[in-house]
């Protein structure tokens, strides 16, 4: 097990009706804030009215910036930075899913910085201070409500990069599973894919003597696999949503990665896909992760056997380790298809036109720790995903 430091300062406020507490919680930190959100869904659901009423009741002034899109855009981040500077705003409340929260984190980094906020994502600079961020989560998926990470798309260059710093962990996050009841089906399953990928990026490691976090990863995955299909049958199943929502946070708050070297190849490979084609991140991951597994499993076949047996209940009577691994991958693909996710690029309307270009762009950022991948390796993974 590797040395590690683990600290998660985010206060989690979880359960029914908790969004009504947002004003009182914000008031502990600021009197004037930026309210950041996406499209019209929070207005249709009534969440916007609840949040703004709570803010007014607590005596918190707010300016608004909506319009966050999936794969959040740099241009809106830059607009938010200027809005905060012009109005002396020192706190950001993100109401939405991972894209809204990531956008809020980017704004929070950019306001005190004298250069271009893209410098952080391009690894040309590191923030020394940020504005505090809080969240009201509406889409369990990215885990950004408790993570130190943010991903932004530069629409001018077509690049999609992530950045991680402890400075952007939210000070608090409000999580009410009831807010998920009206989510469109595609957002639900894309979220499932994203949180499972966050766990698997940590699970596949060469670090030895990490049985505790292995077991935590496996238990979280199995809980997701068990409860996710229930949401197809009953989108208003509070108990299933509670399990899924909390799993999404645990998947990406760094607990499951303690003491182990993480991989993150599949995320890097998928980022090129969603930057090029503007597809949903979760849909890209459900295609890329099985392809990555097929390409790299010989590197540490015992870990893939463990994954197949402990997560997907593949019987050791299969005997041949390769047969066990391949059956585990097949079961994962069947699960993705069963809940409505793609497992091939062709299902997303993507052909081989830009595969080599994307592979070289991925290599330029560095791909993988479990197995270090060059652009030719990434290209083969893309081909396996076709």
mmCIF file of C-alpha atoms in Angstrom:
data_model
loop_
_atom_site.group_PDB
_atom_site.id
_atom_site.type_symbol
_atom_site.label_atom_id
_atom_site.label_comp_id
_atom_site.label_asym_id
_atom_site.label_seq_id
_atom_site.Cartn_x
_atom_site.Cartn_y
_atom_site.Cartn_z
ATOM 1 C CA UNK A 1 0.000 0.000 0.000
ATOM 2 C CA UNK A 2 1.281 3.476 -0.903
ATOM 3 C CA UNK A 3 1.593 6.344 1.563
ATOM 4 C CA UNK A 4 -1.381 8.699 1.363
ATOM 5 C CA UNK A 5 -3.071 11.733 2.863
ATOM 6 C CA UNK A 6 -6.857 11.639 2.947
ATOM 7 C CA UNK A 7 -8.986 14.634 3.865
ATOM 8 C CA UNK A 8 -12.472 15.419 2.584
ATOM 9 C CA UNK A 9 -13.722 18.710 4.018
ATOM 10 C CA UNK A 10 -16.992 18.741 2.057
ATOM 11 C CA UNK A 11 -20.035 18.756 4.316
ATOM 12 C CA UNK A 12 -22.681 16.391 2.920
ATOM 13 C CA UNK A 13 -26.326 17.242 3.658
ATOM 14 C CA UNK A 14 -28.267 14.208 2.455
ATOM 15 C CA UNK A 15 -31.938 13.295 2.309
ATOM 16 C CA UNK A 16 -35.495 14.385 1.681
ATOM 17 C CA UNK A 17 -36.180 18.106 1.571
ATOM 18 C CA UNK A 18 -32.576 19.101 2.244
ATOM 19 C CA UNK A 19 -32.527 21.642 -0.606
ATOM 20 C CA UNK A 20 -34.565 23.925 1.666
ATOM 21 C CA UNK A 21 -31.490 24.317 3.877
ATOM 22 C CA UNK A 22 -29.366 25.900 1.157
ATOM 23 C CA UNK A 23 -29.911 29.525 2.165
ATOM 24 C CA UNK A 24 -28.932 28.946 5.802
ATOM 25 C CA UNK A 25 -25.834 27.013 4.740
ATOM 26 C CA UNK A 26 -24.726 29.626 2.208
ATOM 27 C CA UNK A 27 -25.235 32.420 4.739
ATOM 28 C CA UNK A 28 -22.486 30.896 6.894
ATOM 29 C CA UNK A 29 -20.035 31.677 4.104
ATOM 30 C CA UNK A 30 -21.260 34.667 2.100
ATOM 31 C CA UNK A 31 -23.896 37.389 1.731
ATOM 32 C CA UNK A 32 -23.636 37.663 -2.053
ATOM 33 C CA UNK A 33 -23.144 34.785 -4.469
ATOM 34 C CA UNK A 34 -23.233 33.595 -8.052
ATOM 35 C CA UNK A 35 -26.051 31.113 -8.658
ATOM 36 C CA UNK A 36 -24.836 28.854 -11.460
ATOM 37 C CA UNK A 37 -26.996 26.306 -13.271
ATOM 38 C CA UNK A 38 -27.714 24.650 -16.615
ATOM 39 C CA UNK A 39 -30.872 24.785 -18.691
ATOM 40 C CA UNK A 40 -34.523 24.968 -17.771
ATOM 41 C CA UNK A 41 -34.865 21.702 -15.835
ATOM 42 C CA UNK A 42 -34.437 23.258 -12.397
ATOM 43 C CA UNK A 43 -37.188 25.752 -13.221
ATOM 44 C CA UNK A 44 -39.558 23.075 -14.485
ATOM 45 C CA UNK A 45 -38.990 20.924 -11.412
ATOM 46 C CA UNK A 46 -39.532 23.810 -8.987
ATOM 47 C CA UNK A 47 -36.006 23.511 -7.590
ATOM 48 C CA UNK A 48 -35.057 26.985 -8.809
ATOM 49 C CA UNK A 49 -37.946 28.520 -6.850
ATOM 50 C CA UNK A 50 -37.067 26.550 -3.726
ATOM 51 C CA UNK A 51 -33.399 27.523 -3.856
ATOM 52 C CA UNK A 52 -33.956 31.207 -4.571
ATOM 53 C CA UNK A 53 -36.643 31.455 -1.880
ATOM 54 C CA UNK A 54 -34.275 29.878 0.627
ATOM 55 C CA UNK A 55 -31.510 32.294 -0.346
ATOM 56 C CA UNK A 56 -33.801 35.319 0.011
ATOM 57 C CA UNK A 57 -35.119 34.105 3.349
ATOM 58 C CA UNK A 58 -31.548 33.804 4.628
ATOM 59 C CA UNK A 59 -30.679 37.311 3.395
ATOM 60 C CA UNK A 60 -28.316 36.146 0.633
ATOM 61 C CA UNK A 61 -28.126 38.278 -2.512
ATOM 62 C CA UNK A 62 -27.440 36.450 -5.745
ATOM 63 C CA UNK A 63 -26.640 36.987 -9.398
ATOM 64 C CA UNK A 64 -27.445 34.252 -11.882
ATOM 65 C CA UNK A 65 -25.555 32.570 -14.674
ATOM 66 C CA UNK A 66 -27.329 29.709 -16.435
ATOM 67 C CA UNK A 67 -26.656 27.963 -19.701
ATOM 68 C CA UNK A 68 -24.150 25.278 -18.709
ATOM 69 C CA UNK A 69 -24.104 22.496 -21.309
ATOM 70 C CA UNK A 70 -22.893 18.900 -21.071
ATOM 71 C CA UNK A 71 -19.128 18.965 -21.640
ATOM 72 C CA UNK A 72 -19.118 22.483 -20.092
ATOM 73 C CA UNK A 73 -17.646 25.219 -22.234
ATOM 74 C CA UNK A 74 -14.755 27.569 -21.550
ATOM 75 C CA UNK A 75 -16.613 30.597 -22.966
ATOM 76 C CA UNK A 76 -19.308 30.415 -20.275
ATOM 77 C CA UNK A 77 -16.633 29.978 -17.610
ATOM 78 C CA UNK A 78 -14.943 33.146 -18.813
ATOM 79 C CA UNK A 79 -18.289 34.962 -18.724
ATOM 80 C CA UNK A 80 -18.785 33.802 -15.139
ATOM 81 C CA UNK A 81 -15.324 34.960 -14.123
ATOM 82 C CA UNK A 82 -15.988 38.451 -15.437
ATOM 83 C CA UNK A 83 -19.431 38.549 -13.826
ATOM 84 C CA UNK A 84 -17.949 37.706 -10.425
ATOM 85 C CA UNK A 85 -15.158 40.255 -10.787
ATOM 86 C CA UNK A 86 -17.499 43.040 -11.897
ATOM 87 C CA UNK A 87 -19.915 42.430 -9.018
ATOM 88 C CA UNK A 88 -17.476 41.592 -6.232
ATOM 89 C CA UNK A 89 -18.849 38.060 -5.814
ATOM 90 C CA UNK A 90 -16.874 35.734 -3.581
ATOM 91 C CA UNK A 91 -18.923 32.505 -3.474
ATOM 92 C CA UNK A 92 -20.479 30.226 -6.099
ATOM 93 C CA UNK A 93 -23.501 27.967 -5.665
ATOM 94 C CA UNK A 94 -23.818 25.324 -8.372
ATOM 95 C CA UNK A 95 -27.298 23.818 -8.787
ATOM 96 C CA UNK A 96 -27.172 20.898 -11.180
ATOM 97 C CA UNK A 97 -25.034 17.934 -12.153
ATOM 98 C CA UNK A 98 -21.353 17.450 -12.767
ATOM 99 C CA UNK A 99 -21.148 19.829 -15.723
ATOM 100 C CA UNK A 100 -22.573 22.707 -13.699
ATOM 101 C CA UNK A 101 -20.309 21.934 -10.748
ATOM 102 C CA UNK A 102 -17.219 21.635 -12.954
ATOM 103 C CA UNK A 103 -18.057 24.954 -14.584
ATOM 104 C CA UNK A 104 -18.485 26.546 -11.149
ATOM 105 C CA UNK A 105 -15.106 25.217 -10.043
ATOM 106 C CA UNK A 106 -13.465 26.655 -13.144
ATOM 107 C CA UNK A 107 -15.010 30.060 -12.447
ATOM 108 C CA UNK A 108 -13.862 29.792 -8.838
ATOM 109 C CA UNK A 109 -10.281 29.217 -9.954
ATOM 110 C CA UNK A 110 -10.366 31.940 -12.575
ATOM 111 C CA UNK A 111 -11.685 34.893 -10.551
ATOM 112 C CA UNK A 112 -8.561 35.481 -8.403
ATOM 113 C CA UNK A 113 -6.160 34.560 -11.220
ATOM 114 C CA UNK A 114 -4.642 37.269 -13.398
ATOM 115 C CA UNK A 115 -4.111 35.056 -16.423
ATOM 116 C CA UNK A 116 -6.325 32.816 -18.573
ATOM 117 C CA UNK A 117 -8.158 30.142 -16.547
ATOM 118 C CA UNK A 118 -7.320 27.661 -19.335
ATOM 119 C CA UNK A 119 -3.704 27.858 -18.100
ATOM 120 C CA UNK A 120 -4.695 25.510 -15.270
ATOM 121 C CA UNK A 121 -6.210 22.919 -17.593
ATOM 122 C CA UNK A 122 -3.220 23.245 -19.917
ATOM 123 C CA UNK A 123 -0.929 22.713 -16.905
ATOM 124 C CA UNK A 124 0.835 26.017 -17.389
ATOM 125 C CA UNK A 125 -0.070 27.288 -13.911
ATOM 126 C CA UNK A 126 -1.581 26.209 -10.597
ATOM 127 C CA UNK A 127 -4.138 28.222 -8.616
ATOM 128 C CA UNK A 128 -3.004 29.717 -5.330
ATOM 129 C CA UNK A 129 -6.484 30.677 -4.167
ATOM 130 C CA UNK A 130 -10.053 30.050 -5.345
ATOM 131 C CA UNK A 131 -13.545 31.179 -4.481
ATOM 132 C CA UNK A 132 -15.470 28.690 -2.321
ATOM 133 C CA UNK A 133 -18.011 26.525 -4.147
ATOM 134 C CA UNK A 134 -21.105 24.717 -2.851
ATOM 135 C CA UNK A 135 -23.569 22.489 -4.667
ATOM 136 C CA UNK A 136 -27.142 21.295 -4.834
ATOM 137 C CA UNK A 137 -26.774 18.047 -6.747
ATOM 138 C CA UNK A 138 -29.427 17.017 -9.273
ATOM 139 C CA UNK A 139 -27.653 14.327 -11.309
ATOM 140 C CA UNK A 140 -25.638 11.558 -9.612
ATOM 141 C CA UNK A 141 -22.776 10.814 -11.981
ATOM 142 C CA UNK A 142 -19.557 12.800 -11.971
ATOM 143 C CA UNK A 143 -18.957 12.871 -8.218
ATOM 144 C CA UNK A 144 -17.878 16.500 -8.591
ATOM 145 C CA UNK A 145 -19.995 17.415 -5.567
ATOM 146 C CA UNK A 146 -17.237 16.045 -3.319
ATOM 147 C CA UNK A 147 -14.186 15.754 -5.571
ATOM 148 C CA UNK A 148 -11.139 17.979 -6.170
ATOM 149 C CA UNK A 149 -11.545 17.700 -9.960
ATOM 150 C CA UNK A 150 -13.059 19.687 -12.803
ATOM 151 C CA UNK A 151 -13.230 19.053 -16.572
ATOM 152 C CA UNK A 152 -13.793 21.808 -19.148
ATOM 153 C CA UNK A 153 -14.028 21.853 -22.952
ATOM 154 C CA UNK A 154 -12.261 24.583 -24.900
ATOM 155 C CA UNK A 155 -14.649 24.909 -27.805
ATOM 156 C CA UNK A 156 -12.200 27.016 -29.856
ATOM 157 C CA UNK A 157 -9.447 24.398 -29.850
ATOM 158 C CA UNK A 158 -11.629 21.314 -29.489
ATOM 159 C CA UNK A 159 -9.705 20.138 -26.416
ATOM 160 C CA UNK A 160 -11.312 18.703 -23.272
ATOM 161 C CA UNK A 161 -9.032 18.674 -20.235
ATOM 162 C CA UNK A 162 -9.356 18.025 -16.547
ATOM 163 C CA UNK A 163 -7.651 19.663 -13.600
ATOM 164 C CA UNK A 164 -7.371 18.547 -9.992
ATOM 165 C CA UNK A 165 -6.645 20.611 -6.897
ATOM 166 C CA UNK A 166 -7.831 20.245 -3.322
ATOM 167 C CA UNK A 167 -8.753 23.937 -3.423
ATOM 168 C CA UNK A 168 -11.927 23.250 -5.417
ATOM 169 C CA UNK A 169 -13.565 20.629 -3.227
ATOM 170 C CA UNK A 170 -17.008 22.078 -2.427
ATOM 171 C CA UNK A 171 -17.492 23.398 1.091
ATOM 172 C CA UNK A 172 -20.881 21.694 1.240
ATOM 173 C CA UNK A 173 -23.115 19.645 -1.021
ATOM 174 C CA UNK A 174 -26.849 19.135 -0.661
ATOM 175 C CA UNK A 175 -28.031 15.764 -1.975
ATOM 176 C CA UNK A 176 -31.728 14.890 -2.079
ATOM 177 C CA UNK A 177 -32.519 11.688 -4.035
ATOM 178 C CA UNK A 178 -36.015 13.056 -4.714
ATOM 179 C CA UNK A 179 -34.449 15.560 -7.120
ATOM 180 C CA UNK A 180 -33.525 12.653 -9.400
ATOM 181 C CA UNK A 181 -37.036 11.328 -9.952
ATOM 182 C CA UNK A 182 -37.663 13.285 -13.155
ATOM 183 C CA UNK A 183 -34.266 12.777 -14.790
ATOM 184 C CA UNK A 184 -34.378 11.629 -18.430
ATOM 185 C CA UNK A 185 -33.417 7.985 -18.849
ATOM 186 C CA UNK A 186 -30.281 8.740 -20.851
ATOM 187 C CA UNK A 187 -28.929 10.980 -18.076
ATOM 188 C CA UNK A 188 -29.574 8.248 -15.526
ATOM 189 C CA UNK A 189 -27.645 5.556 -17.390
ATOM 190 C CA UNK A 190 -24.836 7.887 -18.437
ATOM 191 C CA UNK A 191 -24.430 8.734 -14.768
ATOM 192 C CA UNK A 192 -24.282 5.044 -13.857
ATOM 193 C CA UNK A 193 -21.530 4.539 -16.427
ATOM 194 C CA UNK A 194 -19.542 7.523 -15.162
ATOM 195 C CA UNK A 195 -19.573 6.468 -11.504
ATOM 196 C CA UNK A 196 -18.668 2.864 -12.374
ATOM 197 C CA UNK A 197 -15.756 4.141 -14.459
ATOM 198 C CA UNK A 198 -14.538 6.285 -11.564
ATOM 199 C CA UNK A 199 -14.337 3.153 -9.446
ATOM 200 C CA UNK A 200 -12.691 1.013 -12.119
ATOM 201 C CA UNK A 201 -10.049 3.667 -12.827
ATOM 202 C CA UNK A 202 -8.976 3.141 -9.219
ATOM 203 C CA UNK A 203 -9.537 -0.610 -9.076
ATOM 204 C CA UNK A 204 -7.139 -1.525 -11.854
ATOM 205 C CA UNK A 205 -3.787 -0.979 -10.208
ATOM 206 C CA UNK A 206 -0.466 -2.731 -9.779
ATOM 207 C CA UNK A 207 -0.178 -1.561 -6.170
ATOM 208 C CA UNK A 208 -0.077 -4.583 -3.897
ATOM 209 C CA UNK A 209 -1.642 -5.146 -0.458
ATOM 210 C CA UNK A 210 -4.702 -2.970 -1.055
ATOM 211 C CA UNK A 211 -7.330 -5.560 -0.196
ATOM 212 C CA UNK A 212 -9.428 -3.155 1.881
ATOM 213 C CA UNK A 213 -9.890 -0.667 -0.955
ATOM 214 C CA UNK A 214 -10.328 -3.556 -3.407
ATOM 215 C CA UNK A 215 -13.258 -4.720 -1.301
ATOM 216 C CA UNK A 216 -14.665 -1.195 -0.998
ATOM 217 C CA UNK A 217 -14.493 -0.773 -4.785
ATOM 218 C CA UNK A 218 -16.145 -4.129 -5.365
ATOM 219 C CA UNK A 219 -18.920 -3.457 -2.855
ATOM 220 C CA UNK A 220 -19.691 -0.055 -4.383
ATOM 221 C CA UNK A 221 -19.781 -1.503 -7.895
ATOM 222 C CA UNK A 222 -22.021 -4.361 -6.823
ATOM 223 C CA UNK A 223 -24.403 -1.951 -5.119
ATOM 224 C CA UNK A 224 -24.663 0.120 -8.303
ATOM 225 C CA UNK A 225 -25.182 -2.997 -10.434
ATOM 226 C CA UNK A 226 -27.941 -4.180 -8.088
ATOM 227 C CA UNK A 227 -29.851 -0.917 -7.748
ATOM 228 C CA UNK A 228 -29.467 0.662 -11.213
ATOM 229 C CA UNK A 229 -31.996 -1.646 -12.949
ATOM 230 C CA UNK A 230 -34.593 -0.750 -10.310
ATOM 231 C CA UNK A 231 -34.613 2.802 -11.659
ATOM 232 C CA UNK A 232 -35.771 1.533 -15.055
ATOM 233 C CA UNK A 233 -38.747 -0.107 -13.377
ATOM 234 C CA UNK A 234 -39.547 2.774 -11.029
ATOM 235 C CA UNK A 235 -37.809 6.130 -11.612
ATOM 236 C CA UNK A 236 -39.289 7.363 -8.310
ATOM 237 C CA UNK A 237 -37.746 4.623 -6.150
ATOM 238 C CA UNK A 238 -36.303 6.784 -3.363
ATOM 239 C CA UNK A 239 -34.334 3.975 -1.746
ATOM 240 C CA UNK A 240 -32.661 2.931 -5.008
ATOM 241 C CA UNK A 241 -31.839 6.546 -5.819
ATOM 242 C CA UNK A 242 -30.389 7.059 -2.345
ATOM 243 C CA UNK A 243 -28.017 4.132 -2.882
ATOM 244 C CA UNK A 244 -27.028 5.321 -6.364
ATOM 245 C CA UNK A 245 -26.591 8.941 -5.326
ATOM 246 C CA UNK A 246 -24.338 8.091 -2.402
ATOM 247 C CA UNK A 247 -22.384 5.583 -4.508
ATOM 248 C CA UNK A 248 -21.656 8.297 -7.065
ATOM 249 C CA UNK A 249 -20.121 10.466 -4.355
ATOM 250 C CA UNK A 250 -18.088 7.654 -2.790
ATOM 251 C CA UNK A 251 -16.868 6.665 -6.261
ATOM 252 C CA UNK A 252 -15.034 9.950 -6.713
ATOM 253 C CA UNK A 253 -14.277 11.509 -3.322
ATOM 254 C CA UNK A 254 -10.874 9.708 -3.320
ATOM 255 C CA UNK A 255 -11.663 7.213 -0.546
ATOM 256 C CA UNK A 256 -11.551 4.279 -2.957
ATOM 257 C CA UNK A 257 -8.155 5.344 -4.284
ATOM 258 C CA UNK A 258 -6.347 5.635 -0.960
ATOM 259 C CA UNK A 259 -3.011 3.851 -0.892
ATOM 260 C CA UNK A 260 -3.078 2.796 -4.528
ATOM 261 C CA UNK A 261 -1.825 4.121 -7.870
ATOM 262 C CA UNK A 262 -4.817 4.923 -10.088
ATOM 263 C CA UNK A 263 -5.011 4.476 -13.858
ATOM 264 C CA UNK A 264 -7.295 6.991 -15.675
ATOM 265 C CA UNK A 265 -6.448 5.793 -19.185
ATOM 266 C CA UNK A 266 -10.066 5.223 -20.183
ATOM 267 C CA UNK A 267 -11.060 8.718 -19.113
ATOM 268 C CA UNK A 268 -8.244 10.253 -21.138
ATOM 269 C CA UNK A 269 -9.169 8.188 -24.176
ATOM 270 C CA UNK A 270 -12.854 9.061 -23.820
ATOM 271 C CA UNK A 271 -12.180 12.786 -23.382
ATOM 272 C CA UNK A 272 -10.882 12.877 -26.938
ATOM 273 C CA UNK A 273 -14.113 11.252 -28.122
ATOM 274 C CA UNK A 274 -16.418 13.690 -26.345
ATOM 275 C CA UNK A 275 -14.255 16.646 -27.374
ATOM 276 C CA UNK A 276 -14.354 15.568 -31.030
ATOM 277 C CA UNK A 277 -17.978 14.399 -31.230
ATOM 278 C CA UNK A 278 -19.656 16.130 -28.253
ATOM 279 C CA UNK A 279 -21.101 12.836 -27.026
ATOM 280 C CA UNK A 280 -22.170 12.189 -23.441
ATOM 281 C CA UNK A 281 -19.180 11.304 -21.277
ATOM 282 C CA UNK A 282 -20.924 8.288 -19.735
ATOM 283 C CA UNK A 283 -21.865 6.899 -23.133
ATOM 284 C CA UNK A 284 -18.266 7.208 -24.269
ATOM 285 C CA UNK A 285 -17.005 5.459 -21.152
ATOM 286 C CA UNK A 286 -19.335 2.474 -21.551
ATOM 287 C CA UNK A 287 -17.779 1.981 -24.996
ATOM 288 C CA UNK A 288 -14.138 2.612 -24.096
ATOM 289 C CA UNK A 289 -13.798 0.774 -20.789
ATOM 290 C CA UNK A 290 -14.569 -2.726 -22.133
ATOM 291 C CA UNK A 291 -12.281 -2.084 -25.103
ATOM 292 C CA UNK A 292 -9.485 -0.960 -22.774
ATOM 293 C CA UNK A 293 -9.965 -4.099 -20.661
ATOM 294 C CA UNK A 294 -9.739 -6.349 -23.708
ATOM 295 C CA UNK A 295 -6.479 -4.671 -24.715
ATOM 296 C CA UNK A 296 -4.631 -4.608 -21.373
ATOM 297 C CA UNK A 297 -5.839 -7.573 -19.286
ATOM 298 C CA UNK A 298 -2.749 -9.696 -19.998
ATOM 299 C CA UNK A 299 -0.689 -7.123 -18.098
ATOM 300 C CA UNK A 300 -2.111 -8.354 -14.774
ATOM 301 C CA UNK A 301 -4.530 -11.166 -15.477
ATOM 302 C CA UNK A 302 -4.990 -12.064 -11.812
ATOM 303 C CA UNK A 303 -6.521 -8.653 -11.113
ATOM 304 C CA UNK A 304 -8.978 -9.114 -13.966
ATOM 305 C CA UNK A 305 -9.845 -12.603 -12.708
ATOM 306 C CA UNK A 306 -10.537 -11.066 -9.289
ATOM 307 C CA UNK A 307 -12.725 -8.398 -10.922
ATOM 308 C CA UNK A 308 -14.709 -10.986 -12.894
ATOM 309 C CA UNK A 309 -15.259 -13.253 -9.901
ATOM 310 C CA UNK A 310 -15.931 -10.689 -7.170
ATOM 311 C CA UNK A 311 -17.903 -8.121 -9.168
ATOM 312 C CA UNK A 312 -19.606 -10.151 -11.917
ATOM 313 C CA UNK A 313 -19.919 -13.532 -10.136
ATOM 314 C CA UNK A 314 -18.039 -15.442 -12.810
ATOM 315 C CA UNK A 315 -17.558 -18.996 -11.555
ATOM 316 C CA UNK A 316 -13.962 -20.068 -11.049
ATOM 317 C CA UNK A 317 -15.050 -23.370 -12.581
ATOM 318 C CA UNK A 318 -14.469 -21.642 -15.898
ATOM 319 C CA UNK A 319 -10.937 -22.806 -15.048
ATOM 320 C CA UNK A 320 -8.937 -20.949 -17.675
ATOM 321 C CA UNK A 321 -8.039 -17.455 -16.373
ATOM 322 C CA UNK A 322 -8.541 -15.997 -19.850
ATOM 323 C CA UNK A 323 -12.014 -17.491 -20.075
ATOM 324 C CA UNK A 324 -12.878 -16.027 -16.670
ATOM 325 C CA UNK A 325 -11.656 -12.557 -17.682
ATOM 326 C CA UNK A 326 -13.431 -12.595 -21.017
ATOM 327 C CA UNK A 327 -16.683 -13.724 -19.410
ATOM 328 C CA UNK A 328 -16.375 -10.882 -16.888
ATOM 329 C CA UNK A 329 -16.013 -8.353 -19.701
ATOM 330 C CA UNK A 330 -18.984 -9.891 -21.537
ATOM 331 C CA UNK A 331 -21.132 -9.612 -18.422
ATOM 332 C CA UNK A 332 -20.157 -5.977 -17.991
ATOM 333 C CA UNK A 333 -21.080 -5.263 -21.613
ATOM 334 C CA UNK A 334 -24.397 -7.083 -21.205
ATOM 335 C CA UNK A 335 -25.159 -5.011 -18.124
ATOM 336 C CA UNK A 336 -24.398 -1.777 -19.976
ATOM 337 C CA UNK A 337 -26.654 -2.812 -22.849
ATOM 338 C CA UNK A 338 -29.399 -3.969 -20.485
ATOM 339 C CA UNK A 339 -29.649 -0.549 -18.827
ATOM 340 C CA UNK A 340 -29.510 1.234 -22.193
ATOM 341 C CA UNK A 341 -25.853 2.162 -22.713
ATOM 342 C CA UNK A 342 -23.836 1.756 -25.921
ATOM 343 C CA UNK A 343 -20.847 -0.601 -26.030
ATOM 344 C CA UNK A 344 -19.590 0.173 -29.553
ATOM 345 C CA UNK A 345 -18.600 3.408 -31.281
ATOM 346 C CA UNK A 346 -20.874 2.470 -34.173
ATOM 347 C CA UNK A 347 -23.856 2.785 -31.812
ATOM 348 C CA UNK A 348 -22.841 6.424 -31.342
ATOM 349 C CA UNK A 349 -22.524 7.010 -35.082
ATOM 350 C CA UNK A 350 -18.710 7.180 -34.880
ATOM 351 C CA UNK A 351 -16.528 5.553 -37.536
ATOM 352 C CA UNK A 352 -12.754 5.273 -37.968
ATOM 353 C CA UNK A 353 -12.269 8.690 -39.602
ATOM 354 C CA UNK A 354 -10.575 10.439 -36.665
ATOM 355 C CA UNK A 355 -9.237 7.522 -34.632
ATOM 356 C CA UNK A 356 -5.548 8.130 -35.294
ATOM 357 C CA UNK A 357 -5.907 11.863 -34.732
ATOM 358 C CA UNK A 358 -7.621 11.299 -31.369
ATOM 359 C CA UNK A 359 -5.063 8.659 -30.356
ATOM 360 C CA UNK A 360 -2.168 11.050 -30.922
ATOM 361 C CA UNK A 361 -3.940 13.828 -29.035
ATOM 362 C CA UNK A 362 -4.536 11.462 -26.114
ATOM 363 C CA UNK A 363 -0.881 10.389 -26.032
ATOM 364 C CA UNK A 364 0.219 14.023 -25.859
ATOM 365 C CA UNK A 365 -1.478 14.283 -22.458
ATOM 366 C CA UNK A 366 -0.141 10.960 -21.174
ATOM 367 C CA UNK A 367 -2.339 7.870 -20.984
ATOM 368 C CA UNK A 368 -2.511 5.387 -18.148
ATOM 369 C CA UNK A 369 -0.622 4.159 -15.104
ATOM 370 C CA UNK A 370 -1.779 0.536 -14.894
ATOM 371 C CA UNK A 371 -0.341 0.240 -18.394
ATOM 372 C CA UNK A 372 1.419 3.179 -20.033
ATOM 373 C CA UNK A 373 -0.103 3.586 -23.473
ATOM 374 C CA UNK A 374 1.331 5.134 -26.607
ATOM 375 C CA UNK A 375 -0.799 6.457 -29.438
ATOM 376 C CA UNK A 376 -0.610 3.141 -31.284
ATOM 377 C CA UNK A 377 -2.043 1.417 -28.202
ATOM 378 C CA UNK A 378 -4.826 3.981 -27.939
ATOM 379 C CA UNK A 379 -5.573 3.521 -31.628
ATOM 380 C CA UNK A 380 -5.975 -0.244 -31.110
ATOM 381 C CA UNK A 381 -8.364 0.406 -28.213
ATOM 382 C CA UNK A 382 -10.437 2.686 -30.417
ATOM 383 C CA UNK A 383 -10.490 -0.036 -33.088
ATOM 384 C CA UNK A 384 -11.596 -2.636 -30.539
ATOM 385 C CA UNK A 385 -14.426 -0.241 -29.642
ATOM 386 C CA UNK A 386 -15.716 0.104 -33.203
#
